Coordinates of C-alpha atoms and ligand atoms in Angstrom, one line a residue:
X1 CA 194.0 253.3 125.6
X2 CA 196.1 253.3 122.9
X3 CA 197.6 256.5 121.9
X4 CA 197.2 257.0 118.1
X5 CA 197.3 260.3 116.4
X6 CA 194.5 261.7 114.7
X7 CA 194.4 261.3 111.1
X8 CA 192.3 262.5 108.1
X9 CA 190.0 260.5 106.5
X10 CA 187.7 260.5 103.7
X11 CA 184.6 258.2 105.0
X12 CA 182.6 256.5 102.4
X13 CA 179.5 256.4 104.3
X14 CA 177.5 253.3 102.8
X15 CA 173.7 253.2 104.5
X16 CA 174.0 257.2 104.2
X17 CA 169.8 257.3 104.8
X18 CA 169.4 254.2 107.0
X19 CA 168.2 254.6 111.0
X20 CA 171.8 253.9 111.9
X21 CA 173.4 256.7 110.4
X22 CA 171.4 259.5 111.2
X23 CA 170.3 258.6 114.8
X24 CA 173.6 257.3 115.9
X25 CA 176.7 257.8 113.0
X26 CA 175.9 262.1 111.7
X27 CA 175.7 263.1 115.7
X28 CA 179.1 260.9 116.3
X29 CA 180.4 262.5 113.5
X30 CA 179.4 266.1 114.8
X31 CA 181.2 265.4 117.9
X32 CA 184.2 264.4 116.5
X33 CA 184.5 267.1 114.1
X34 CA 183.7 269.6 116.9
X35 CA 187.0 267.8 118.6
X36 CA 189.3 268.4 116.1
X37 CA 188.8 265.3 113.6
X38 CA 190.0 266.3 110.0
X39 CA 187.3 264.1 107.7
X40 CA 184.8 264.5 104.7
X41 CA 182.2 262.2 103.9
X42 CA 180.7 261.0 100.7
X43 CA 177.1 259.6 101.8
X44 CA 175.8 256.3 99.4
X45 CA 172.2 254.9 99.2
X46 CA 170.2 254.1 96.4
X47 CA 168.1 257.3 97.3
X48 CA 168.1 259.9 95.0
X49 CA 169.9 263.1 96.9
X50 CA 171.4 266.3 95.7
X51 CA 174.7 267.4 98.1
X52 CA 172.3 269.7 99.3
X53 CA 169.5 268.1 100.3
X54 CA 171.6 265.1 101.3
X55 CA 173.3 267.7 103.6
X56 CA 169.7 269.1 105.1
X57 CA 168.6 265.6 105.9
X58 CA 172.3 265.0 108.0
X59 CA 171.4 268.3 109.7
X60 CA 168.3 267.2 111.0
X61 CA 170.3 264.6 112.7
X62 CA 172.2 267.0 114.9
X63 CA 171.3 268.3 118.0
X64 CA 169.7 272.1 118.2
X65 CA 172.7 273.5 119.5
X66 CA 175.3 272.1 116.9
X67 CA 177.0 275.6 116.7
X68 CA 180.3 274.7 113.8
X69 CA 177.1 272.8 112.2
X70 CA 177.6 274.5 108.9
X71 CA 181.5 274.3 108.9
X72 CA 180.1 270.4 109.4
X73 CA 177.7 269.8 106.5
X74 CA 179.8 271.8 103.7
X75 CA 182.4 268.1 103.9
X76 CA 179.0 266.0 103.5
X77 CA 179.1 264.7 99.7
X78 CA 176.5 262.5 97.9
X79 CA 176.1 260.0 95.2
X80 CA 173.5 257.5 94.5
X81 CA 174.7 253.9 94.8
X82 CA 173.3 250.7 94.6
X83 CA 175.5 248.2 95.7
X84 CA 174.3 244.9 93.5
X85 CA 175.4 247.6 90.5
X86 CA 179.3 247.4 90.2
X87 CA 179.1 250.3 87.4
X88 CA 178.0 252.8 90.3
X89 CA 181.3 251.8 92.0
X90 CA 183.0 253.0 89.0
X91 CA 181.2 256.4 89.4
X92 CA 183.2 257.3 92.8
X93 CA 186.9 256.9 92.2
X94 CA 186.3 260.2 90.3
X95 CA 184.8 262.2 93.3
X96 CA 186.8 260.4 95.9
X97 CA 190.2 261.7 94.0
X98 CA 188.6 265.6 94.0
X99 CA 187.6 265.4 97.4
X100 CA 190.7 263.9 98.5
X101 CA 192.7 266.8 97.1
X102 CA 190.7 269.5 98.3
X103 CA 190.5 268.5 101.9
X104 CA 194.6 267.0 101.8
X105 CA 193.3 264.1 103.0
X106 CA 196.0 261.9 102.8
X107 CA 194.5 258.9 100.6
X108 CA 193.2 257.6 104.1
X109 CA 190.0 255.9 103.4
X110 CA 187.8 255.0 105.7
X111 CA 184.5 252.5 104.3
X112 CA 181.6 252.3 106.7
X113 CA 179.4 249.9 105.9
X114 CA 176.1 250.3 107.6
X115 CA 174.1 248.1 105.9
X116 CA 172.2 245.1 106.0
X117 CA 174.8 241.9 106.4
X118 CA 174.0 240.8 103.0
X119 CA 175.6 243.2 101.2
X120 CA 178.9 243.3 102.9
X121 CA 181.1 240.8 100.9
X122 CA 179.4 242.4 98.1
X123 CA 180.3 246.1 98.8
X124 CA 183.8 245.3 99.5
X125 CA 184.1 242.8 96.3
X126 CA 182.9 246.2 93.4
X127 CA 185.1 248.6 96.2
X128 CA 187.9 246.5 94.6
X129 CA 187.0 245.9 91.1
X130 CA 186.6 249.9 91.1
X131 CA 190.0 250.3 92.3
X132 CA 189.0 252.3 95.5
X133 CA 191.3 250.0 97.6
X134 CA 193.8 251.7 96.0
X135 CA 195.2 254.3 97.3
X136 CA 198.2 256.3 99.4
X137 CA 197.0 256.3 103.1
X138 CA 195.7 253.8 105.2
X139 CA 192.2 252.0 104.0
X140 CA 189.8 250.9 107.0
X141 CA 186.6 248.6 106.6
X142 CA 184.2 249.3 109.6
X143 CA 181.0 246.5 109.1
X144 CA 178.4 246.4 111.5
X145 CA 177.1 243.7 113.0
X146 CA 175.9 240.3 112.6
X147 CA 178.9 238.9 111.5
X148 CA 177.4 235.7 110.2
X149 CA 174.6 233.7 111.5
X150 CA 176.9 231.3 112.5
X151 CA 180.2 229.7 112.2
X152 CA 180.3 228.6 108.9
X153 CA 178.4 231.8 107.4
X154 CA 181.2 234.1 109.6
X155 CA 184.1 232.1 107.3
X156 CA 183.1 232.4 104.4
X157 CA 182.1 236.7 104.9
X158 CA 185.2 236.4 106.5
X159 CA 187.1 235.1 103.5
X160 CA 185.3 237.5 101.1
X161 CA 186.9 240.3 103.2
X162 CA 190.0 238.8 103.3
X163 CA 190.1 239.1 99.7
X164 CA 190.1 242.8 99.8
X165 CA 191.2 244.1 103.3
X166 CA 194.4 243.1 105.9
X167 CA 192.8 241.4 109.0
X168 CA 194.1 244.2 110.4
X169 CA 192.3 246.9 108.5
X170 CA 189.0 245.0 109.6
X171 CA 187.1 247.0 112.2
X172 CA 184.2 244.5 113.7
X173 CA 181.6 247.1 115.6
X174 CA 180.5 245.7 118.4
X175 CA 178.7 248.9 120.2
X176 CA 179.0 247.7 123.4
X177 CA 182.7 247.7 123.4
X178 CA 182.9 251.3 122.8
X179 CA 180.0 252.0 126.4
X180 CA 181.7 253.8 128.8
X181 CA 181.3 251.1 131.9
X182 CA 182.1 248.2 129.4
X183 CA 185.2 250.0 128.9
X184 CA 186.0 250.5 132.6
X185 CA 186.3 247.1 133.1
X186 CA 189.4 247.0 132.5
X187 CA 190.3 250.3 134.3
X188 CA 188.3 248.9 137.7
X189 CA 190.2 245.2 137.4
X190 CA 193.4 246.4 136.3
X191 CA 194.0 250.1 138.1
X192 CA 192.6 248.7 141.7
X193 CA 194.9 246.5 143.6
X194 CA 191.9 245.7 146.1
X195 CA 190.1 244.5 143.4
X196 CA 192.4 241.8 141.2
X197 CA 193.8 240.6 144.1
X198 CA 190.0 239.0 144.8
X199 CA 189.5 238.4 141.1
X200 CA 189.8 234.5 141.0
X201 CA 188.0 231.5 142.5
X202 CA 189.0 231.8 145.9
X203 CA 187.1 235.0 146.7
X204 CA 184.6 234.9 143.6
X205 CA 181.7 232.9 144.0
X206 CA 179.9 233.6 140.5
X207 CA 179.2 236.2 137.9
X208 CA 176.0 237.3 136.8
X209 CA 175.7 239.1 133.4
X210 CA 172.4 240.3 132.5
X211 CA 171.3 242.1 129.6
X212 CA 167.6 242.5 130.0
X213 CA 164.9 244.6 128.0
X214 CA 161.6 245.8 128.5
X215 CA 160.9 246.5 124.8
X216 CA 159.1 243.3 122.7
X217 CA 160.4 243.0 118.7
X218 CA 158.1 245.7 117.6
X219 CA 159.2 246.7 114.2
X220 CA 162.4 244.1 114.1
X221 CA 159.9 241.0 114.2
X222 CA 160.5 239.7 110.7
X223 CA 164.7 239.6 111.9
X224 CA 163.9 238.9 115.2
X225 CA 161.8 235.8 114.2
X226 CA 165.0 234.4 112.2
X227 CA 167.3 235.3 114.9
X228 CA 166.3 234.8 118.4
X229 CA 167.9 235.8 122.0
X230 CA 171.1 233.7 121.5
X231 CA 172.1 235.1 118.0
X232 CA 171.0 238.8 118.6
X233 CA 172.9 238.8 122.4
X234 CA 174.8 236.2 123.4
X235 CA 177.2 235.5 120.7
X236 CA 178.2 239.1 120.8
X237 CA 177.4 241.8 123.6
X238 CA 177.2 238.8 126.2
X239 CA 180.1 237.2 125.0
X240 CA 182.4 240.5 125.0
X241 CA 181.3 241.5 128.8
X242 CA 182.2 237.4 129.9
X243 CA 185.4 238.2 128.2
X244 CA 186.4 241.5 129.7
X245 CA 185.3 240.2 133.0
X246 CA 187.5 237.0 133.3
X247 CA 190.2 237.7 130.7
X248 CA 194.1 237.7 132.1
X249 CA 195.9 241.2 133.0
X250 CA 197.4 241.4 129.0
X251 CA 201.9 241.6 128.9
X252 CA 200.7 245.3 127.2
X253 CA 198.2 247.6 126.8
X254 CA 198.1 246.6 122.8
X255 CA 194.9 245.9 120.7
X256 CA 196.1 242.6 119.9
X257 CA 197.5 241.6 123.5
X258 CA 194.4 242.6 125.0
X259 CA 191.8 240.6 122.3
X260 CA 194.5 237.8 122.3
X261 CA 193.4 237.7 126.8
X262 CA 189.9 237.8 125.4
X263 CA 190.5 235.2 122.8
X264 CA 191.8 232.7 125.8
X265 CA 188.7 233.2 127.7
X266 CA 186.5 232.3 124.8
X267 CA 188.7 229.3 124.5
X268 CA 188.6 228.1 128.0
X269 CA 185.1 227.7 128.4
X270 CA 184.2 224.5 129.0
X271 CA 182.5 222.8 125.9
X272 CA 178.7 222.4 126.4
X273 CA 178.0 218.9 125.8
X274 CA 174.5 217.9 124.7
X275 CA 174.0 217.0 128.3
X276 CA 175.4 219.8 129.6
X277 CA 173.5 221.8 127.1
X278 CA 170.2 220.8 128.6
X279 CA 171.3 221.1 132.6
X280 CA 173.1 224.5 131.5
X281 CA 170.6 226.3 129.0
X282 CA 167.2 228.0 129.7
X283 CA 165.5 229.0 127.0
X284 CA 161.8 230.5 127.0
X285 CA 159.6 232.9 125.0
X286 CA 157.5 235.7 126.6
X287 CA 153.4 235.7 126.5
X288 CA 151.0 238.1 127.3
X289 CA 151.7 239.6 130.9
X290 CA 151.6 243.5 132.4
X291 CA 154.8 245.7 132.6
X292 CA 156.1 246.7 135.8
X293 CA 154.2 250.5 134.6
X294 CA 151.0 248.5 134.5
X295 CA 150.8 248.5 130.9
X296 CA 149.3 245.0 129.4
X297 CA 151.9 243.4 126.9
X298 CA 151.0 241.1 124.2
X299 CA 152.4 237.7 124.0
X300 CA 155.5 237.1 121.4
X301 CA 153.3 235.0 118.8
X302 CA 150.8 237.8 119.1
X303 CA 153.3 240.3 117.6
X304 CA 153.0 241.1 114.0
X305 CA 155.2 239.7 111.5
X306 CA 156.2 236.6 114.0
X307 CA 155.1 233.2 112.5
X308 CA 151.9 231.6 114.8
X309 CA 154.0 228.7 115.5
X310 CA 157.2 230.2 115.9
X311 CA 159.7 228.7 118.6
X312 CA 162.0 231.4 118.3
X313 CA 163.4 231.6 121.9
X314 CA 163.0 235.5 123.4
X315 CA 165.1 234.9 126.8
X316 CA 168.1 232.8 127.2
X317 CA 170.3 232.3 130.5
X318 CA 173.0 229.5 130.6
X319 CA 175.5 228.6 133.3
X320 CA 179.0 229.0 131.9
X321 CA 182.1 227.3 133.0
X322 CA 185.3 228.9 132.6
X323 CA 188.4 226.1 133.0
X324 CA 191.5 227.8 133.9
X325 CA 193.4 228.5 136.8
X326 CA 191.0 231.6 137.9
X327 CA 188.4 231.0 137.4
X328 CA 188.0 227.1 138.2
X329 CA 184.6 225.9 139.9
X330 CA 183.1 229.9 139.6
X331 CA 180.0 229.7 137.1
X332 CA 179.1 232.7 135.3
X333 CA 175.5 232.7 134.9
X334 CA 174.3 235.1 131.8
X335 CA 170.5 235.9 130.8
X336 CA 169.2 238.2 128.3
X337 CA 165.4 238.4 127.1
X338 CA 162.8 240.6 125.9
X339 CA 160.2 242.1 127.7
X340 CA 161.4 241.8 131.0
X341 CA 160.6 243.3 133.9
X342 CA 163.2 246.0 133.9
X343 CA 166.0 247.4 131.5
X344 CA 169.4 246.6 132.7
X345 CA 172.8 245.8 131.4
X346 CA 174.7 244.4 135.0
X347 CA 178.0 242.6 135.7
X348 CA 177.1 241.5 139.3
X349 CA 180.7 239.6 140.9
X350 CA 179.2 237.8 144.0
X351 CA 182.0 237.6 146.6
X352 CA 182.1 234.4 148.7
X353 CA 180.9 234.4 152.5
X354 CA 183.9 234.5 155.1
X355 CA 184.1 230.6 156.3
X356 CA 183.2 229.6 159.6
X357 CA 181.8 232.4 160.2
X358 CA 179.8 233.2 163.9
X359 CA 178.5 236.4 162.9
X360 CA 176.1 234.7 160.6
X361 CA 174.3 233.1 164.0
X362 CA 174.5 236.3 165.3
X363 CA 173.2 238.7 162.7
X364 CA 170.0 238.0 160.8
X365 CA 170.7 240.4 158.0
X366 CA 174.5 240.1 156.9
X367 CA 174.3 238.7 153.1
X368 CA 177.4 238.4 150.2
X369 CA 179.7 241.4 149.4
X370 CA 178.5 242.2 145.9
X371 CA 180.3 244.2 143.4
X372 CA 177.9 245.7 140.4
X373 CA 179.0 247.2 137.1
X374 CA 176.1 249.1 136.1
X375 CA 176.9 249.3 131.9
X376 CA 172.9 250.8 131.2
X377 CA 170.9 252.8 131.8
X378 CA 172.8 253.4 135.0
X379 CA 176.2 253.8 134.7
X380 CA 179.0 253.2 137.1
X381 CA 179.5 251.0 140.2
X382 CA 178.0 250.0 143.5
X383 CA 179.7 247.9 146.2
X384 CA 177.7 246.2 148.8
X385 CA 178.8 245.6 152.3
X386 CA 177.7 244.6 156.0
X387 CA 177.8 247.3 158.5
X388 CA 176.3 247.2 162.3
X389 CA 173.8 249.5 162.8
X390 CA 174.2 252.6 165.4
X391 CA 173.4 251.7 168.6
X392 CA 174.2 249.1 171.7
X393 CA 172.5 246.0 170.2
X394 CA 171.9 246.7 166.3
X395 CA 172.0 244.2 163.7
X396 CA 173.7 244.4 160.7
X397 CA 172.5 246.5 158.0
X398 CA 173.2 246.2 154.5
X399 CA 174.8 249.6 152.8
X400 CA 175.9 250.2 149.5
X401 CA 178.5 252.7 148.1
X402 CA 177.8 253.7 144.5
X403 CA 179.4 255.8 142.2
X404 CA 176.7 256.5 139.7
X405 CA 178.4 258.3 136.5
X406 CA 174.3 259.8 135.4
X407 CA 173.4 261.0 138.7
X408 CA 172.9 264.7 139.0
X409 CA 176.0 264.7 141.4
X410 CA 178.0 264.2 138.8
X411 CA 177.9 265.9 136.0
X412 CA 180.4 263.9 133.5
X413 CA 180.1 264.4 129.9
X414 CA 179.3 262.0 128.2
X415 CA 180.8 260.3 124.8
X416 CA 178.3 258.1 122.7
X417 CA 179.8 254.7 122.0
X418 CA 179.6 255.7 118.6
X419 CA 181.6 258.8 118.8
X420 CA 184.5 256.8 120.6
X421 CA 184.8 253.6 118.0
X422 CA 184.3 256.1 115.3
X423 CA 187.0 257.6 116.8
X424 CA 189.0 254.7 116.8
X425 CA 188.9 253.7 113.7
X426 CA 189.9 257.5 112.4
X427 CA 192.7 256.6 114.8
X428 CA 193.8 253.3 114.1
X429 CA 193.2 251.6 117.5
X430 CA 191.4 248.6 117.1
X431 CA 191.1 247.3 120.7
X432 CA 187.3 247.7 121.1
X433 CA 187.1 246.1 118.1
X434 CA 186.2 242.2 117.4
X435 CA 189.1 240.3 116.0
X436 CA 187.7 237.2 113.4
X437 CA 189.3 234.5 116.1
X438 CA 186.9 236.5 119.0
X439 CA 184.2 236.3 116.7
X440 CA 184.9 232.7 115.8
X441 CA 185.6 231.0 119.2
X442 CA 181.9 232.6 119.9
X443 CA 180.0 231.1 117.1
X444 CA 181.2 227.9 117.6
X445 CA 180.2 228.1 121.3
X446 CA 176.5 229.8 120.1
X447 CA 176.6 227.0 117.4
X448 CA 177.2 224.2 120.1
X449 CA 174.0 225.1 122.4
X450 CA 171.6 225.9 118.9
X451 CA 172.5 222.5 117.6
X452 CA 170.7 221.1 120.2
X453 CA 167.7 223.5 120.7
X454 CA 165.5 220.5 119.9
X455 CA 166.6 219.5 123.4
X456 CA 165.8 222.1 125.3
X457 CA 162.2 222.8 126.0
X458 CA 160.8 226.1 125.2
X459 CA 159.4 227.7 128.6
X460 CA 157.6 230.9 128.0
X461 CA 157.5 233.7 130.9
X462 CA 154.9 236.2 131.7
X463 CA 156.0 239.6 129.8
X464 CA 157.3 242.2 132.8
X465 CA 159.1 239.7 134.3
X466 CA 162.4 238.6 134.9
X467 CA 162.2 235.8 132.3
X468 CA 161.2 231.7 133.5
X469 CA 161.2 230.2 136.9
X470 CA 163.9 227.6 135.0
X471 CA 166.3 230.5 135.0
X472 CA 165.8 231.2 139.0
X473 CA 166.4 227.1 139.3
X474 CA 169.4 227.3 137.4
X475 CA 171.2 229.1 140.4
X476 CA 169.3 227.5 142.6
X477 CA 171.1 224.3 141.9
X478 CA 173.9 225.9 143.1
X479 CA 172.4 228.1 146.1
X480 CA 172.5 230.9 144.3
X481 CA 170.1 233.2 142.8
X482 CA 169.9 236.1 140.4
X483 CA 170.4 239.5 142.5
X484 CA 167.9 242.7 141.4
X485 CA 168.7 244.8 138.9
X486 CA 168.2 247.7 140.4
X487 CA 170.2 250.7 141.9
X488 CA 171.5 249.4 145.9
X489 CA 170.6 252.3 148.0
Ligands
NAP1 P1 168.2 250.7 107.5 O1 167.6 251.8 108.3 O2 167.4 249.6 106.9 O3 169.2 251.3 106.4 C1 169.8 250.6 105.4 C2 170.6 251.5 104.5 O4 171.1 250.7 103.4 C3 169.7 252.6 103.9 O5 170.5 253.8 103.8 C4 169.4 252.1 102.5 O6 169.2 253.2 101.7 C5 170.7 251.3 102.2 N1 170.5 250.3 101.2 C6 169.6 249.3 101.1 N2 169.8 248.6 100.0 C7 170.8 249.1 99.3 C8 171.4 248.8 98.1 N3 171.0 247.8 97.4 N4 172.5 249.5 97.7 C9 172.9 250.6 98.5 N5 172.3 250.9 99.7 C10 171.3 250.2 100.1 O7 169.3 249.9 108.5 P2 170.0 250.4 109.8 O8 169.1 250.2 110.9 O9 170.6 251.7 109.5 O10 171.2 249.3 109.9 C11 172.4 249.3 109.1 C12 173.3 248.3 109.7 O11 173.6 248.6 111.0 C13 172.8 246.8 109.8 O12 173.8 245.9 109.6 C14 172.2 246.7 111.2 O13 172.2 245.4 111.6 C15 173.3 247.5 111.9 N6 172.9 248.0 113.2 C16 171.8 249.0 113.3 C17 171.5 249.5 114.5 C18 170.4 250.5 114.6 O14 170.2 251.0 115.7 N7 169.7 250.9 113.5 C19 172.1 249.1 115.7 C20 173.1 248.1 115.6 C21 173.5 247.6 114.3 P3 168.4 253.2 100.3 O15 167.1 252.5 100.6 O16 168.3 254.6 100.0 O17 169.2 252.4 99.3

């Protein structure tokens, strides 16, 4: 994308023992080093760590055959911290400024904060009182998500940051923007001339974006329970992938011309009314059923740590109306749930049937072109189209031609999404990164459909599913209906 050089960094690592950092952040890091990345990192939890052990527990994080691993662990540093204690803050100018020197790393600092939300405003407030946001580089805040819980929360975190860091030096994760096939959107719409010349409302008949699971909320229950389908996937990883999808070719191939096509999208969706809201949103919750491998699944108020009466919703899919020029009359259909039937992330663009057409008397099995962007497990495309079959009378037959990045035919190597916004940041290109008006045009359209979940009535679906028979009715209105998620052969 952007071509940005590659800088050093010092990366004050804040979550330094948490899941995130040593399943996903320490082998990102690995890669990057091994690719030439000039960093060091001082790791910060309340823990109590020496350099040394705090160095053994990041080397269990690596893979087996890590070979420059020790090269690697002599820049991993350590020091306690708790953030609600501004003092420790105070602690880390001094072995920020040695470590700094030792590696010539330019002053660049980079603060990853991989933490529970509530602490952000908090870190970056004591970062600084203790002066760390002063420096002679470049300074970088990398937050994770949720940005808020909902409009109003997302303002006022985003005003604490504000107080401390340039919009600009604000790096939003969301993972899914740095997933190889999420990224291609872009490349498939914009480097294929047979493609965006089809890419509006005369040759589109609507977009299905599904991001399903077949895990329940296990040991994420107690967040789950507070958070439900719509916060945890719609007003973020849905969101982005509706964006990238129907989003405007940007003048340039900039960070901010690119999120400022994104921002348009968000703001062209047609506002859901509270009538709208109950003819556009499904919303259900998952009881007991059987998964597709035959193992019995308990219901969601069965799970631990998930109140008995809770109306948390597990599965959402909505029918979403995009008013501009392109896209006018196509609705984009999203779903996302828990415990469904199979695990899938799918952009599915259903092309419309040739008008008038007499091959449809004559052929039983001729159905829509369909273009699939396989973002997970699978990754890569697959086009469907009609063919006749071989022979004097055949009927059609339905083929598809896929590019599947995973299969053994092609053996691509593969970047984590980690590794690559990691590798961002270090850079300074922020494109796959979510800008606070992106972030805000979603809330308020998450905001608009949970004001009115009172509304909506709460269907539940059988777990190992593919969530309510609402959601199948919700295209059916229109004559449509969800496609499989599943590889086209
Ligand atoms: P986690 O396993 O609970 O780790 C939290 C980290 O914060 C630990 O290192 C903990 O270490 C530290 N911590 C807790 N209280 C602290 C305090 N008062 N002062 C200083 N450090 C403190 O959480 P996680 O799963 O790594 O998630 C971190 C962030 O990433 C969250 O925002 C989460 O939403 C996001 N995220 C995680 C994942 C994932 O796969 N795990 C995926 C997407 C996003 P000590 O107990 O030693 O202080």
């Amino acid at each position: 994308m952007v071509e940005t050089a590659k800088e050093p960094a010092l990366i004050f690592l804040f979550g330094a023992t948490g899941d995130l950092a040593r399943r996903k952040l320490y082998p990102a890091l690995y890669e990057l080093f091994e690719q030439g990345h000039e960093f060091a990192v001082i790791g910060l939890a309340r823990k109590q760590h020496t350099h040394e052990s705090y160095r053994s527990m990041v080397d269990r994080a690596l893979k087996p055959d890590a070979v420059q691993r020790k090269a690697f662990l002599d820049r991993f540093y350590y020091q306690p911290l708790d953030i609600l204690q501004p003092e420790h803050f105070a602690f880390l100018k001094n072995i920020s400024d040695q470590i700094n020197a030792h590696y010539h790393l330019k002053g660049n600092r980079l603060f990853y904060l991989s933490l529970a939300p509530r602490f952000f405003g908090l870190a970056a407030k004591n970062l600084k009182k203790a002066g760390l946001t002063e420096t002679d580089g470049w300074k970088r805040l990398v937050i994770e998500k949720p940005f808020g819980h909902d409009l109003k929360s997302a303002e006022e975190l985003n005003n604490e940051l504000l107080s401390v860091f340039q919009e600009e030096e604000i790096y939003r994760i969301d993972h899914y923007l740095g997933k190889d096939m999420v990224q291609n959107i872009e490349a498939l719409r914009f480097a294929n001339p047979i493609f965006e010349s089809v890419w509006n409302h005369r040759s589109i008949a609507n977009v299905q974006i599904t991001l399903s699971e077949t895990l329940g909320v296990g040991d994420r229950a107690s967040y789950y329970d507070q958070t439900g389908a719509l916060l945890d996937m719609v007003q973020n990883h849905i969101m982005q992938l509706l964006t990238l999808t129907a989003m405007e070719p940007p003048g340039r191939f900039e960070p901010d011309d690119i999120r400022a096509e994104k921002v348009k999208v968000l703001r062209s969706i047609r506002p859901l009314s509270s009538d709208a809201v109950t003819n556009q949103i499904v919303r259900a919750q998952y009881v007991k059923g059987v998964m597709p491998d035959g193992t019995p699944a308990s219901g969601y108020l069965d799970e631990e740590n998930v109140a008995p009466d809770s109306e948390t919703e597990t599965f959402i899919a909505a029918r979403l109306f995009i008013d501009n020029y392109r896209w006018t009359g196509v609705p984009f259909y999203i779903r996302t749930g828990k415990r469904m039937a199979a695990k899938s992330t799918e952009v599915v663009i259903q092309f419309k049937d040739i008008p008038n057409n007499p091959y449809l008397n004559e052929f039983k099995n001729i159905g829509p072109n369909l273009l699939v962007i396989h973002i997970q497990p699978d990754e890569g495309l697959s086009l469907k189209l009609n063919v006749k079959q071989f022979g004097d009378h055949g009927d059609t037959l339905p083929i598809a031609m896929n590019f599947i990045s995973n299969s053994p035919k092609h053996q691509i190597k593969k970047h984590d999404a980690y590794e690559r916004l990691l590798s961002d940041c270090l850079r300074g290109d922020s494109t796959n990164f979510t800008r606070w008006d992106e972030v805000a045009y979603s809330w308020s359209l998450t905001d608009s459909i949970a004001a009115t979940w009172k509304d909506i009535p709460l269907n539940t679906y059988e777990a190992g599913t593919m969530g309510p028979s609402a959601s199948d009715r919700l295209l059916a209105l229109d004559g449509f209906r969800w496609w499989p998620l599943t590889r086209m052969e």
